[in-house]
mmCIF file of C-alpha atoms and ligand atoms in Angstrom:
data_model
loop_
_atom_site.group_PDB
_atom_site.id
_atom_site.type_symbol
_atom_site.label_atom_id
_atom_site.label_comp_id
_atom_site.label_asym_id
_atom_site.label_seq_id
_atom_site.Cartn_x
_atom_site.Cartn_y
_atom_site.Cartn_z
ATOM 1 C CA MET A 1 0.067 0.032 0.029
ATOM 2 C CA SER A 2 1.310 3.526 -0.781
ATOM 3 C CA PRO A 3 2.463 5.679 2.039
ATOM 4 C CA MET A 4 -0.408 8.066 0.882
ATOM 5 C CA THR A 5 -2.921 5.713 2.168
ATOM 6 C CA ASP A 6 -1.206 3.812 4.804
ATOM 7 C CA PRO A 7 -2.231 5.300 8.271
ATOM 8 C CA PRO A 8 0.604 6.077 10.685
ATOM 9 C CA GLN A 9 1.211 4.295 13.995
ATOM 10 C CA PRO A 10 0.535 0.720 13.002
ATOM 11 C CA GLU A 11 2.266 -0.633 16.028
ATOM 12 C CA LEU A 12 0.186 1.441 18.394
ATOM 13 C CA ALA A 13 -2.954 0.226 16.573
ATOM 14 C CA GLY A 14 -1.854 -3.412 16.998
ATOM 15 C CA ARG A 15 -1.234 -2.816 20.707
ATOM 16 C CA TRP A 16 -4.582 -1.161 21.288
ATOM 17 C CA ARG A 17 -6.227 -4.050 19.356
ATOM 18 C CA ALA A 18 -4.494 -6.711 21.491
ATOM 19 C CA ALA A 19 -5.355 -4.780 24.613
ATOM 20 C CA ARG A 20 -9.081 -5.467 23.776
ATOM 21 C CA GLU A 21 -11.381 -8.470 23.831
ATOM 22 C CA PRO A 22 -11.081 -10.017 20.441
ATOM 23 C CA GLY A 23 -13.651 -8.075 18.245
ATOM 24 C CA GLY A 24 -17.066 -9.740 17.706
ATOM 25 C CA VAL A 25 -17.722 -7.025 15.157
ATOM 26 C CA ILE A 26 -16.054 -4.544 12.926
ATOM 27 C CA HIS A 27 -16.390 -1.676 15.366
ATOM 28 C CA LEU A 28 -16.610 1.729 13.537
ATOM 29 C CA ASP A 29 -18.552 3.679 16.014
ATOM 30 C CA ALA A 30 -16.065 5.238 18.389
ATOM 31 C CA ALA A 31 -18.088 8.520 18.144
ATOM 32 C CA GLY A 32 -20.989 6.612 19.672
ATOM 33 C CA CYS A 33 -19.337 4.297 22.213
ATOM 34 C CA ALA A 34 -15.813 3.077 21.688
ATOM 35 C CA ARG A 35 -14.224 -0.215 22.706
ATOM 36 C CA ALA A 36 -12.927 -0.297 26.243
ATOM 37 C CA SER A 37 -9.536 -2.076 26.971
ATOM 38 C CA ARG A 38 -9.398 -5.190 28.925
ATOM 39 C CA ALA A 39 -7.487 -3.187 31.611
ATOM 40 C CA THR A 40 -10.290 -0.758 31.858
ATOM 41 C CA VAL A 41 -12.892 -3.297 32.255
ATOM 42 C CA ASP A 42 -10.644 -5.348 34.725
ATOM 43 C CA ALA A 43 -10.312 -2.117 36.904
ATOM 44 C CA CYS A 44 -14.036 -1.789 37.076
ATOM 45 C CA ARG A 45 -14.509 -5.541 38.014
ATOM 46 C CA GLU A 46 -11.810 -5.401 40.570
ATOM 47 C CA TYR A 47 -13.310 -2.138 42.129
ATOM 48 C CA LEU A 48 -16.745 -3.901 42.276
ATOM 49 C CA ALA A 49 -15.023 -6.830 44.053
ATOM 50 C CA ALA A 50 -13.597 -4.453 46.575
ATOM 51 C CA GLU A 51 -17.249 -3.129 47.158
ATOM 52 C CA SER A 52 -18.259 -6.657 47.750
ATOM 53 C CA ARG A 53 -15.433 -7.071 50.333
ATOM 54 C CA VAL A 54 -15.532 -3.883 52.281
ATOM 55 C CA GLY A 55 -18.585 -1.951 50.984
ATOM 56 C CA GLY A 56 -18.637 0.892 48.538
ATOM 57 C CA TYR A 57 -17.584 3.764 50.919
ATOM 58 C CA VAL A 58 -14.438 2.080 51.951
ATOM 59 C CA ALA A 59 -13.704 0.837 48.534
ATOM 60 C CA GLU A 60 -13.868 4.429 47.238
ATOM 61 C CA ILE A 61 -11.553 5.744 49.981
ATOM 62 C CA ARG A 62 -9.072 2.987 49.240
ATOM 63 C CA HIS A 63 -9.115 3.980 45.562
ATOM 64 C CA SER A 64 -8.880 7.763 46.019
ATOM 65 C CA GLU A 65 -5.563 7.616 44.263
ATOM 66 C CA PRO A 66 -6.882 6.603 40.812
ATOM 67 C CA LEU A 67 -9.873 8.794 41.015
ATOM 68 C CA ALA A 68 -7.680 11.785 41.819
ATOM 69 C CA ARG A 69 -5.167 10.811 39.008
ATOM 70 C CA ALA A 70 -8.048 10.708 36.555
ATOM 71 C CA ARG A 71 -8.917 14.328 37.354
ATOM 72 C CA THR A 72 -5.321 15.300 37.038
ATOM 73 C CA ASP A 73 -4.935 13.587 33.725
ATOM 74 C CA LEU A 74 -8.175 15.199 32.360
ATOM 75 C CA ALA A 75 -6.983 18.656 33.611
ATOM 76 C CA ARG A 76 -3.738 17.937 31.763
ATOM 77 C CA LEU A 77 -5.603 17.135 28.508
ATOM 78 C CA LEU A 78 -7.691 20.180 28.835
ATOM 79 C CA GLY A 79 -5.142 22.655 30.356
ATOM 80 C CA PRO A 80 -2.903 24.512 30.753
ATOM 81 C CA GLY A 81 -4.494 26.497 33.478
ATOM 82 C CA LEU A 82 -6.534 23.656 34.959
ATOM 83 C CA THR A 83 -5.721 21.350 37.828
ATOM 84 C CA ALA A 84 -7.416 18.379 39.368
ATOM 85 C CA ASP A 85 -9.408 20.775 41.530
ATOM 86 C CA ASP A 86 -11.093 22.230 38.606
ATOM 87 C CA VAL A 87 -12.436 18.872 37.453
ATOM 88 C CA THR A 88 -15.395 16.943 38.447
ATOM 89 C CA PHE A 89 -17.494 14.112 37.045
ATOM 90 C CA HIS A 90 -21.040 14.067 36.069
ATOM 91 C CA HIS A 91 -23.595 11.685 34.588
ATOM 92 C CA SER A 92 -22.836 12.501 31.071
ATOM 93 C CA ALA A 93 -21.745 15.409 28.749
ATOM 94 C CA SER A 94 -25.437 16.412 28.357
ATOM 95 C CA THR A 95 -26.217 16.625 32.076
ATOM 96 C CA ALA A 96 -22.829 18.446 32.605
ATOM 97 C CA PHE A 97 -23.624 20.890 29.954
ATOM 98 C CA ALA A 98 -27.287 21.359 31.273
ATOM 99 C CA ALA A 99 -25.877 21.986 34.715
ATOM 100 C CA LEU A 100 -23.420 24.565 33.569
ATOM 101 C CA VAL A 101 -25.977 26.316 31.338
ATOM 102 C CA GLU A 102 -28.396 26.619 34.340
ATOM 103 C CA ALA A 103 -25.680 27.736 36.818
ATOM 104 C CA TRP A 104 -24.137 30.282 34.427
ATOM 105 C CA PRO A 105 -24.596 33.986 35.546
ATOM 106 C CA LEU A 106 -26.361 35.804 32.648
ATOM 107 C CA PRO A 107 -28.219 39.087 32.644
ATOM 108 C CA SER A 108 -31.826 38.921 31.634
ATOM 109 C CA GLY A 109 -31.792 39.888 28.034
ATOM 110 C CA GLY A 110 -28.260 38.522 27.742
ATOM 111 C CA ARG A 111 -26.892 37.075 24.565
ATOM 112 C CA ILE A 112 -25.205 33.650 23.978
ATOM 113 C CA GLY A 113 -23.220 33.057 20.723
ATOM 114 C CA VAL A 114 -24.080 29.469 19.340
ATOM 115 C CA VAL A 115 -23.845 27.400 16.163
ATOM 116 C CA ARG A 116 -26.429 25.633 14.121
ATOM 117 C CA SER A 117 -24.584 22.468 14.366
ATOM 118 C CA GLU A 118 -25.034 22.294 18.389
ATOM 119 C CA PHE A 119 -25.769 18.865 19.749
ATOM 120 C CA GLY A 120 -29.503 18.384 20.190
ATOM 121 C CA SER A 121 -29.341 17.930 23.947
ATOM 122 C CA ASN A 122 -27.220 21.058 24.412
ATOM 123 C CA ALA A 123 -29.537 22.976 22.099
ATOM 124 C CA MET A 124 -32.514 22.064 24.180
ATOM 125 C CA ALA A 125 -30.713 23.303 27.508
ATOM 126 C CA LEU A 126 -29.892 26.512 25.774
ATOM 127 C CA ALA A 127 -33.436 26.947 24.295
ATOM 128 C CA ALA A 128 -34.915 26.281 27.914
ATOM 129 C CA ARG A 129 -32.581 28.830 29.592
ATOM 130 C CA ALA A 130 -33.120 31.363 26.818
ATOM 131 C CA ALA A 131 -36.994 30.992 27.199
ATOM 132 C CA ARG A 132 -36.776 31.300 31.022
ATOM 133 C CA ASP A 133 -34.668 34.399 31.166
ATOM 134 C CA GLY A 134 -35.311 36.216 27.956
ATOM 135 C CA ILE A 135 -31.870 35.396 26.600
ATOM 136 C CA GLU A 136 -31.123 35.595 22.894
ATOM 137 C CA LEU A 137 -29.300 32.892 21.176
ATOM 138 C CA VAL A 138 -27.236 34.441 18.337
ATOM 139 C CA ASP A 139 -25.699 32.339 15.596
ATOM 140 C CA LEU A 140 -22.165 32.787 14.912
ATOM 141 C CA PRO A 141 -21.098 33.099 11.427
ATOM 142 C CA VAL A 142 -20.028 29.794 9.751
ATOM 143 C CA ASP A 143 -18.827 28.698 6.318
ATOM 144 C CA GLY A 144 -20.607 26.447 4.026
ATOM 145 C CA ASP A 145 -19.147 23.397 5.862
ATOM 146 C CA GLY A 146 -20.374 24.713 9.340
ATOM 147 C CA HIS A 147 -16.908 25.780 10.538
ATOM 148 C CA ILE A 148 -17.148 29.081 12.601
ATOM 149 C CA ASP A 149 -15.942 31.719 9.907
ATOM 150 C CA LEU A 150 -13.126 33.581 11.657
ATOM 151 C CA ASP A 151 -12.977 36.373 9.009
ATOM 152 C CA ALA A 152 -16.572 36.945 9.273
ATOM 153 C CA LEU A 153 -16.336 36.966 13.029
ATOM 154 C CA ASP A 154 -13.656 39.532 12.955
ATOM 155 C CA ARG A 155 -15.658 41.722 10.597
ATOM 156 C CA VAL A 156 -18.397 41.997 13.130
ATOM 157 C CA GLY A 157 -16.162 41.401 16.121
ATOM 158 C CA VAL A 158 -17.101 39.490 19.226
ATOM 159 C CA THR A 159 -17.589 42.840 20.893
ATOM 160 C CA GLY A 160 -19.939 43.881 18.052
ATOM 161 C CA LEU A 161 -22.160 40.921 18.844
ATOM 162 C CA ASN A 162 -22.491 41.995 22.258
ATOM 163 C CA LEU A 163 -22.256 38.466 23.648
ATOM 164 C CA ASP A 164 -22.204 37.299 27.369
ATOM 165 C CA LEU A 165 -21.333 33.795 26.560
ATOM 166 C CA VAL A 166 -20.263 31.618 23.558
ATOM 167 C CA THR A 167 -20.605 27.876 23.325
ATOM 168 C CA PHE A 168 -20.239 25.219 20.570
ATOM 169 C CA PRO A 169 -19.137 21.693 20.250
ATOM 170 C CA HIS A 170 -15.534 21.280 19.267
ATOM 171 C CA ILE A 171 -16.362 18.567 16.912
ATOM 172 C CA ALA A 172 -20.030 17.959 16.006
ATOM 173 C CA SER A 173 -21.607 14.605 16.352
ATOM 174 C CA GLN A 174 -23.440 14.721 13.011
ATOM 175 C CA ARG A 175 -20.745 16.355 10.966
ATOM 176 C CA GLY A 176 -17.119 15.485 11.109
ATOM 177 C CA ILE A 177 -16.027 19.025 11.344
ATOM 178 C CA ILE A 178 -13.652 20.516 13.898
ATOM 179 C CA GLN A 179 -14.196 24.117 14.966
ATOM 180 C CA PRO A 180 -11.196 26.522 15.312
ATOM 181 C CA ALA A 181 -11.700 26.474 19.057
ATOM 182 C CA ALA A 182 -8.608 28.209 20.205
ATOM 183 C CA GLU A 183 -8.972 31.017 17.607
ATOM 184 C CA VAL A 184 -12.619 31.688 18.729
ATOM 185 C CA ALA A 185 -11.687 31.517 22.411
ATOM 186 C CA ALA A 186 -8.899 33.906 22.083
ATOM 187 C CA ARG A 187 -11.101 36.356 20.221
ATOM 188 C CA ALA A 188 -13.826 35.990 22.797
ATOM 189 C CA ALA A 189 -11.369 36.306 25.712
ATOM 190 C CA ALA A 190 -10.003 39.551 24.181
ATOM 191 C CA ALA A 191 -13.743 40.743 24.365
ATOM 192 C CA GLY A 192 -14.146 39.564 27.949
ATOM 193 C CA VAL A 193 -16.533 36.765 26.819
ATOM 194 C CA PRO A 194 -16.140 33.267 28.312
ATOM 195 C CA VAL A 195 -16.427 30.186 26.183
ATOM 196 C CA VAL A 196 -18.065 26.895 27.127
ATOM 197 C CA LEU A 197 -16.599 24.251 24.922
ATOM 198 C CA ASP A 198 -18.268 20.843 24.443
ATOM 199 C CA VAL A 199 -15.408 18.363 24.057
ATOM 200 C CA ALA A 200 -17.604 15.243 24.115
ATOM 201 C CA GLN A 201 -16.435 14.258 20.561
ATOM 202 C CA SER A 202 -12.941 15.687 20.817
ATOM 203 C CA LEU A 203 -11.430 14.483 24.047
ATOM 204 C CA GLY A 204 -9.330 11.545 22.888
ATOM 205 C CA GLN A 205 -10.008 12.161 19.206
ATOM 206 C CA VAL A 206 -8.078 15.308 18.555
ATOM 207 C CA LEU A 207 -5.530 17.312 20.730
ATOM 208 C CA THR A 208 -7.549 19.374 23.412
ATOM 209 C CA THR A 209 -4.759 21.332 25.168
ATOM 210 C CA GLY A 210 -4.429 25.003 24.817
ATOM 211 C CA LEU A 211 -7.848 25.640 23.603
ATOM 212 C CA GLY A 212 -8.470 28.406 26.245
ATOM 213 C CA ALA A 213 -12.214 27.857 27.127
ATOM 214 C CA ALA A 214 -13.592 28.964 30.441
ATOM 215 C CA ALA A 215 -15.381 25.555 30.910
ATOM 216 C CA TYR A 216 -15.440 22.166 29.195
ATOM 217 C CA VAL A 217 -17.891 19.305 29.142
ATOM 218 C CA GLY A 218 -16.850 15.688 27.898
ATOM 219 C CA THR A 219 -17.875 12.170 28.123
ATOM 220 C CA SER A 220 -16.046 8.766 29.018
ATOM 221 C CA ARG A 221 -17.419 6.293 26.581
ATOM 222 C CA LYS A 222 -16.551 7.952 23.170
ATOM 223 C CA TRP A 223 -12.926 8.548 22.219
ATOM 224 C CA LEU A 224 -11.545 8.110 25.560
ATOM 225 C CA CYS A 225 -12.607 4.484 25.584
ATOM 226 C CA GLY A 226 -13.939 4.689 29.140
ATOM 227 C CA PRO A 227 -16.915 3.021 30.537
ATOM 228 C CA ARG A 228 -20.478 4.266 30.031
ATOM 229 C CA GLY A 229 -22.152 6.601 32.576
ATOM 230 C CA VAL A 230 -19.483 9.264 33.257
ATOM 231 C CA GLY A 231 -19.362 12.898 32.133
ATOM 232 C CA ILE A 232 -16.657 15.307 32.600
ATOM 233 C CA LEU A 233 -17.039 18.945 33.687
ATOM 234 C CA ALA A 234 -13.935 21.262 34.027
ATOM 235 C CA VAL A 235 -14.345 24.895 34.840
ATOM 236 C CA GLU A 236 -11.688 27.581 35.338
ATOM 237 C CA PRO A 237 -11.390 28.512 39.002
ATOM 238 C CA ARG A 238 -12.023 32.228 38.446
ATOM 239 C CA ILE A 239 -15.456 31.328 36.944
ATOM 240 C CA VAL A 240 -16.605 28.479 39.106
ATOM 241 C CA GLU A 241 -17.242 30.697 42.168
ATOM 242 C CA ARG A 242 -19.733 32.672 40.009
ATOM 243 C CA LEU A 243 -21.829 29.568 39.200
ATOM 244 C CA ILE A 244 -25.030 29.167 41.216
ATOM 245 C CA PRO A 245 -26.490 25.617 40.630
ATOM 246 C CA SER A 246 -30.166 25.639 40.493
ATOM 247 C CA SER A 247 -30.770 22.329 42.346
ATOM 248 C CA PRO A 248 -28.456 22.407 45.328
ATOM 249 C CA ASN A 249 -28.242 19.373 47.633
ATOM 250 C CA LEU A 250 -25.977 17.868 50.356
ATOM 251 C CA TYR A 251 -23.276 17.133 47.983
ATOM 252 C CA THR A 252 -23.007 20.450 46.582
ATOM 253 C CA ALA A 253 -24.158 23.048 49.176
ATOM 254 C CA THR A 254 -24.578 23.757 52.831
ATOM 255 C CA TRP A 255 -27.756 24.972 54.510
ATOM 256 C CA ASP A 256 -28.263 25.997 58.125
ATOM 257 C CA GLY A 257 -32.123 25.483 57.923
ATOM 258 C CA HIS A 258 -32.847 29.144 57.094
ATOM 259 C CA GLY A 259 -32.570 31.273 53.868
ATOM 260 C CA LEU A 260 -30.835 30.015 50.712
ATOM 261 C CA PRO A 261 -28.443 27.213 50.676
ATOM 262 C CA VAL A 262 -24.890 28.175 50.100
ATOM 263 C CA PRO A 263 -22.985 26.469 47.297
ATOM 264 C CA LEU A 264 -19.809 24.746 48.292
ATOM 265 C CA GLY A 265 -16.459 26.345 47.228
ATOM 266 C CA GLY A 266 -14.835 25.475 43.843
ATOM 267 C CA ILE A 267 -15.855 22.753 41.428
ATOM 268 C CA ALA A 268 -17.635 20.771 44.441
ATOM 269 C CA ARG A 269 -20.840 22.831 43.799
ATOM 270 C CA MET A 270 -21.019 21.370 40.352
ATOM 271 C CA GLY A 271 -20.483 17.719 41.343
ATOM 272 C CA ILE A 272 -23.355 15.133 41.493
ATOM 273 C CA GLY A 273 -22.591 13.224 44.662
ATOM 274 C CA GLU A 274 -23.597 9.623 44.473
ATOM 275 C CA SER A 275 -22.303 7.827 41.478
ATOM 276 C CA ALA A 276 -21.331 4.440 40.021
ATOM 277 C CA ALA A 277 -17.730 4.845 41.230
ATOM 278 C CA ALA A 278 -16.573 1.635 39.336
ATOM 279 C CA ALA A 279 -17.060 3.522 35.998
ATOM 280 C CA ARG A 280 -14.902 6.402 37.111
ATOM 281 C CA ILE A 281 -12.216 3.905 38.129
ATOM 282 C CA GLY A 282 -12.422 2.560 34.571
ATOM 283 C CA LEU A 283 -12.131 5.955 33.036
ATOM 284 C CA ALA A 284 -9.000 6.571 35.154
ATOM 285 C CA VAL A 285 -7.315 3.619 33.451
ATOM 286 C CA ALA A 286 -8.628 4.548 29.991
ATOM 287 C CA VAL A 287 -7.238 8.124 30.329
ATOM 288 C CA GLY A 288 -4.019 6.789 31.638
ATOM 289 C CA GLU A 289 -3.737 4.604 28.455
ATOM 290 C CA LEU A 290 -4.363 7.563 26.227
ATOM 291 C CA LEU A 291 -1.547 9.519 27.950
ATOM 292 C CA ASP A 292 0.833 6.474 27.900
ATOM 293 C CA ALA A 293 0.301 6.054 24.052
ATOM 294 C CA GLY A 294 0.670 9.854 23.682
ATOM 295 C CA PRO A 295 -2.373 11.971 22.488
ATOM 296 C CA GLU A 296 -0.310 13.065 19.396
ATOM 297 C CA ALA A 297 0.178 9.507 18.085
ATOM 298 C CA VAL A 298 -3.409 8.508 18.792
ATOM 299 C CA THR A 299 -4.963 11.612 17.227
ATOM 300 C CA THR A 300 -2.828 11.594 14.184
ATOM 301 C CA ARG A 301 -3.811 7.993 13.392
ATOM 302 C CA ILE A 302 -7.492 8.705 13.902
ATOM 303 C CA ALA A 303 -7.374 11.755 11.646
ATOM 304 C CA ALA A 304 -5.516 9.560 8.868
ATOM 305 C CA LEU A 305 -8.189 6.895 9.259
ATOM 306 C CA GLY A 306 -10.957 9.415 8.864
ATOM 307 C CA ARG A 307 -9.405 10.746 5.750
ATOM 308 C CA LEU A 308 -8.770 7.455 4.276
ATOM 309 C CA ALA A 309 -12.382 6.310 5.079
ATOM 310 C CA ARG A 310 -13.797 9.510 3.480
ATOM 311 C CA ARG A 311 -11.840 8.827 0.220
ATOM 312 C CA ARG A 312 -13.066 5.130 0.187
ATOM 313 C CA LEU A 313 -16.674 5.886 1.065
ATOM 314 C CA ASP A 314 -17.566 8.970 -0.826
ATOM 315 C CA GLY A 315 -19.721 8.090 -3.819
ATOM 316 C CA VAL A 316 -20.069 4.281 -2.904
ATOM 317 C CA ALA A 317 -23.534 3.195 -3.969
ATOM 318 C CA GLY A 318 -24.622 6.901 -4.161
ATOM 319 C CA TRP A 319 -23.560 7.896 -0.399
ATOM 320 C CA GLN A 320 -22.002 11.395 -0.084
ATOM 321 C CA VAL A 321 -19.534 12.335 2.441
ATOM 322 C CA ARG A 322 -20.934 15.432 4.274
ATOM 323 C CA GLU A 323 -17.709 17.021 5.695
ATOM 324 C CA PRO A 324 -14.670 17.989 3.659
ATOM 325 C CA LEU A 325 -12.669 14.846 2.791
ATOM 326 C CA GLU A 326 -9.448 16.191 4.420
ATOM 327 C CA GLU A 327 -11.053 17.183 7.629
ATOM 328 C CA ALA A 328 -8.664 16.150 10.493
ATOM 329 C CA THR A 329 -11.183 14.142 12.548
ATOM 330 C CA GLY A 330 -12.297 10.383 12.752
ATOM 331 C CA ILE A 331 -15.923 11.203 12.138
ATOM 332 C CA VAL A 332 -17.291 10.317 8.643
ATOM 333 C CA THR A 333 -20.891 11.308 8.071
ATOM 334 C CA LEU A 334 -22.726 10.113 4.966
ATOM 335 C CA VAL A 335 -25.865 11.434 3.246
ATOM 336 C CA PRO A 336 -27.891 8.539 1.776
ATOM 337 C CA PRO A 337 -28.948 8.292 -1.740
ATOM 338 C CA ASP A 338 -32.536 9.122 -2.516
ATOM 339 C CA GLY A 339 -35.079 6.666 -1.028
ATOM 340 C CA VAL A 340 -32.358 4.912 1.248
ATOM 341 C CA ASP A 341 -32.979 4.879 5.057
ATOM 342 C CA PRO A 342 -29.762 5.039 7.050
ATOM 343 C CA HIS A 343 -31.322 3.101 9.963
ATOM 344 C CA ALA A 344 -32.143 0.176 7.648
ATOM 345 C CA VAL A 345 -28.747 0.153 6.227
ATOM 346 C CA ARG A 346 -27.101 0.512 9.599
ATOM 347 C CA ASP A 347 -29.213 -2.605 10.634
ATOM 348 C CA ARG A 348 -28.322 -4.525 7.610
ATOM 349 C CA LEU A 349 -24.610 -3.858 7.945
ATOM 350 C CA PHE A 350 -24.648 -4.958 11.495
ATOM 351 C CA THR A 351 -26.744 -8.052 10.998
ATOM 352 C CA ASP A 352 -25.473 -9.213 7.710
ATOM 353 C CA ALA A 353 -21.885 -7.990 7.513
ATOM 354 C CA GLY A 354 -21.057 -7.657 11.310
ATOM 355 C CA ILE A 355 -20.117 -4.106 10.897
ATOM 356 C CA LEU A 356 -21.219 -1.509 13.578
ATOM 357 C CA THR A 357 -21.947 1.959 12.399
ATOM 358 C CA SER A 358 -24.435 4.387 13.606
ATOM 359 C CA ALA A 359 -27.477 6.233 12.141
ATOM 360 C CA PHE A 360 -29.386 9.111 13.576
ATOM 361 C CA PRO A 361 -32.513 11.157 12.807
ATOM 362 C CA THR A 362 -32.470 14.986 12.481
ATOM 363 C CA SER A 363 -33.194 15.406 16.233
ATOM 364 C CA ARG A 364 -29.484 14.942 16.845
ATOM 365 C CA ALA A 365 -28.889 18.510 15.529
ATOM 366 C CA PRO A 366 -32.389 19.796 14.199
ATOM 367 C CA ARG A 367 -30.951 23.115 12.877
ATOM 368 C CA ASP A 368 -28.149 21.342 11.084
ATOM 369 C CA MET A 369 -29.813 18.306 9.455
ATOM 370 C CA THR A 370 -32.388 17.921 6.770
ATOM 371 C CA GLY A 371 -32.513 14.195 6.883
ATOM 372 C CA PRO A 372 -31.099 11.073 8.655
ATOM 373 C CA LEU A 373 -27.382 10.201 8.301
ATOM 374 C CA LEU A 374 -25.092 7.313 8.574
ATOM 375 C CA ARG A 375 -21.801 7.675 10.591
ATOM 376 C CA ALA A 376 -18.741 5.637 10.599
ATOM 377 C CA SER A 377 -15.993 6.433 13.203
ATOM 378 C CA PRO A 378 -12.657 4.600 13.330
ATOM 379 C CA HIS A 379 -10.602 4.694 16.441
ATOM 380 C CA VAL A 380 -6.722 4.128 16.625
ATOM 381 C CA TYR A 381 -7.339 0.371 16.863
ATOM 382 C CA THR A 382 -9.184 0.274 13.547
ATOM 383 C CA ASP A 383 -7.405 -1.583 10.617
ATOM 384 C CA VAL A 384 -7.642 -0.378 7.157
ATOM 385 C CA SER A 385 -9.114 -3.746 6.135
ATOM 386 C CA GLU A 386 -12.088 -2.868 8.240
ATOM 387 C CA ILE A 387 -12.801 0.425 6.330
ATOM 388 C CA ASP A 388 -12.401 -1.482 3.155
ATOM 389 C CA ALA A 389 -15.081 -4.050 4.470
ATOM 390 C CA LEU A 390 -17.430 -1.245 5.239
ATOM 391 C CA ALA A 391 -16.973 0.179 1.649
ATOM 392 C CA ASP A 392 -17.651 -3.301 0.295
ATOM 393 C CA ALA A 393 -20.643 -3.897 2.426
ATOM 394 C CA LEU A 394 -22.073 -0.440 1.918
ATOM 395 C CA GLY A 395 -21.915 -1.272 -1.917
ATOM 396 C CA SER A 396 -23.979 -4.516 -1.379
ATOM 397 C CA HIS A 397 -26.341 -3.406 1.426
ATOM 398 C CA THR A 398 -27.585 -0.115 -0.028
ATOM 399 C CA ARG A 399 -31.138 -0.362 -1.353
ATOM 400 C CA PRO A 400 -34.300 1.696 -1.032
ATOM 401 C CA GLY A 401 -36.054 1.315 2.442
HETATM 402 C C1 LIG B 1 -22.415 12.560 22.455
HETATM 403 C C2 LIG B 1 -22.408 14.035 22.421
HETATM 404 C C3 LIG B 1 -22.672 14.809 23.652
HETATM 405 C C4 LIG B 1 -23.483 14.152 24.783
HETATM 406 O O1 LIG B 1 -22.769 13.404 25.512
HETATM 407 P P1 LIG B 1 -23.468 12.253 26.576
HETATM 408 O O2 LIG B 1 -22.388 11.815 27.365
HETATM 409 O O3 LIG B 1 -24.122 11.214 25.764
HETATM 410 O O4 LIG B 1 -24.519 13.094 27.171
HETATM 411 C C5 LIG B 1 -22.626 16.236 23.708
HETATM 412 N N1 LIG B 1 -22.047 16.767 22.616
HETATM 413 C C6 LIG B 1 -21.695 16.151 21.572
HETATM 414 C C7 LIG B 1 -21.061 16.900 20.417
HETATM 415 C C8 LIG B 1 -21.714 14.719 21.488
HETATM 416 O O5 LIG B 1 -21.331 14.150 20.423
#
């Protein structure tokens, strides 16, 4: 195979494949829920065994080191300027985002800069807050592919838009585009406007250091290859003291029986308290594996696989790749030919060809989608032969209905 098409880091890919249970399927759904390593799953299992031996509270105390390390590692992935003390865990990226949006101090009549490609759950949280407090959601200028258009932004200026907050997904779920997050955050910061960045699709997929947002939300089960059921929330210390969570409880606030509850200091006010600790222990292992492998090596291979997959898949049986072929992400979204239902094709690919992809309706991002899409998302452990298998199967399993 020519060096043009041969993705880098084949040894790393082999190591990550060998570190996982032998695949029952060709897994091309890292953007939905990636394959966890055996060590990640073992750590969860061992932790649950400790819960059986000594009870969950003592088990958690005995495992405080990996839990703290996970927060340190995540702060490193999202820094500089963040420490473990600025990171907490949530149920999911969606709940972390909703909690942030509810707690964010915004004037009545304030303005939030958004993008049309916002993730459905986030868009709902924003719409609800906007309706409650008379806040205006202002579309940031984007180019034809949905990237925030920096030139257009500079022409009007973040100051000219009169924004109180900016938020967007670093990488969209339904469109394999990466936003110029650092460039937008720098422009916003110069205008005194904080940015909340959704890194649910980017943590572990692309480099996320040096982006300069005021707050981040992410998730364990996608590109970080952690267990399900853990969200990630990181907030700059200078911002966190200004957040007022709308639903305080014993984990997040104090109350003396009179007046208003007082939020705890720091990120603790944004925590969720009770949780499935085993999943967080697994995430600690998964994040450690990413740092051991080197985020640069991992993300370079993922981007190469994405580009390769787009070239192979674009035009197969009439499917059209939606994002630019050269976009440096591992998310490949496909627009179906007329009369073809992506959900039915996803089901046939899985049942008849043993290939896992995902399909989703327009609710995923209602202002960015005009019809359902099919998505393939290879991770570092994906082999080129698996992308070839998808191209072949797509050719033979695409038919109306
Ligand atoms: C998946 C996703 C989310 C939500 O993550 P959950 O952990 O499922 O809540 C948010 N934003 C984007 C861009 C996503 O792809």
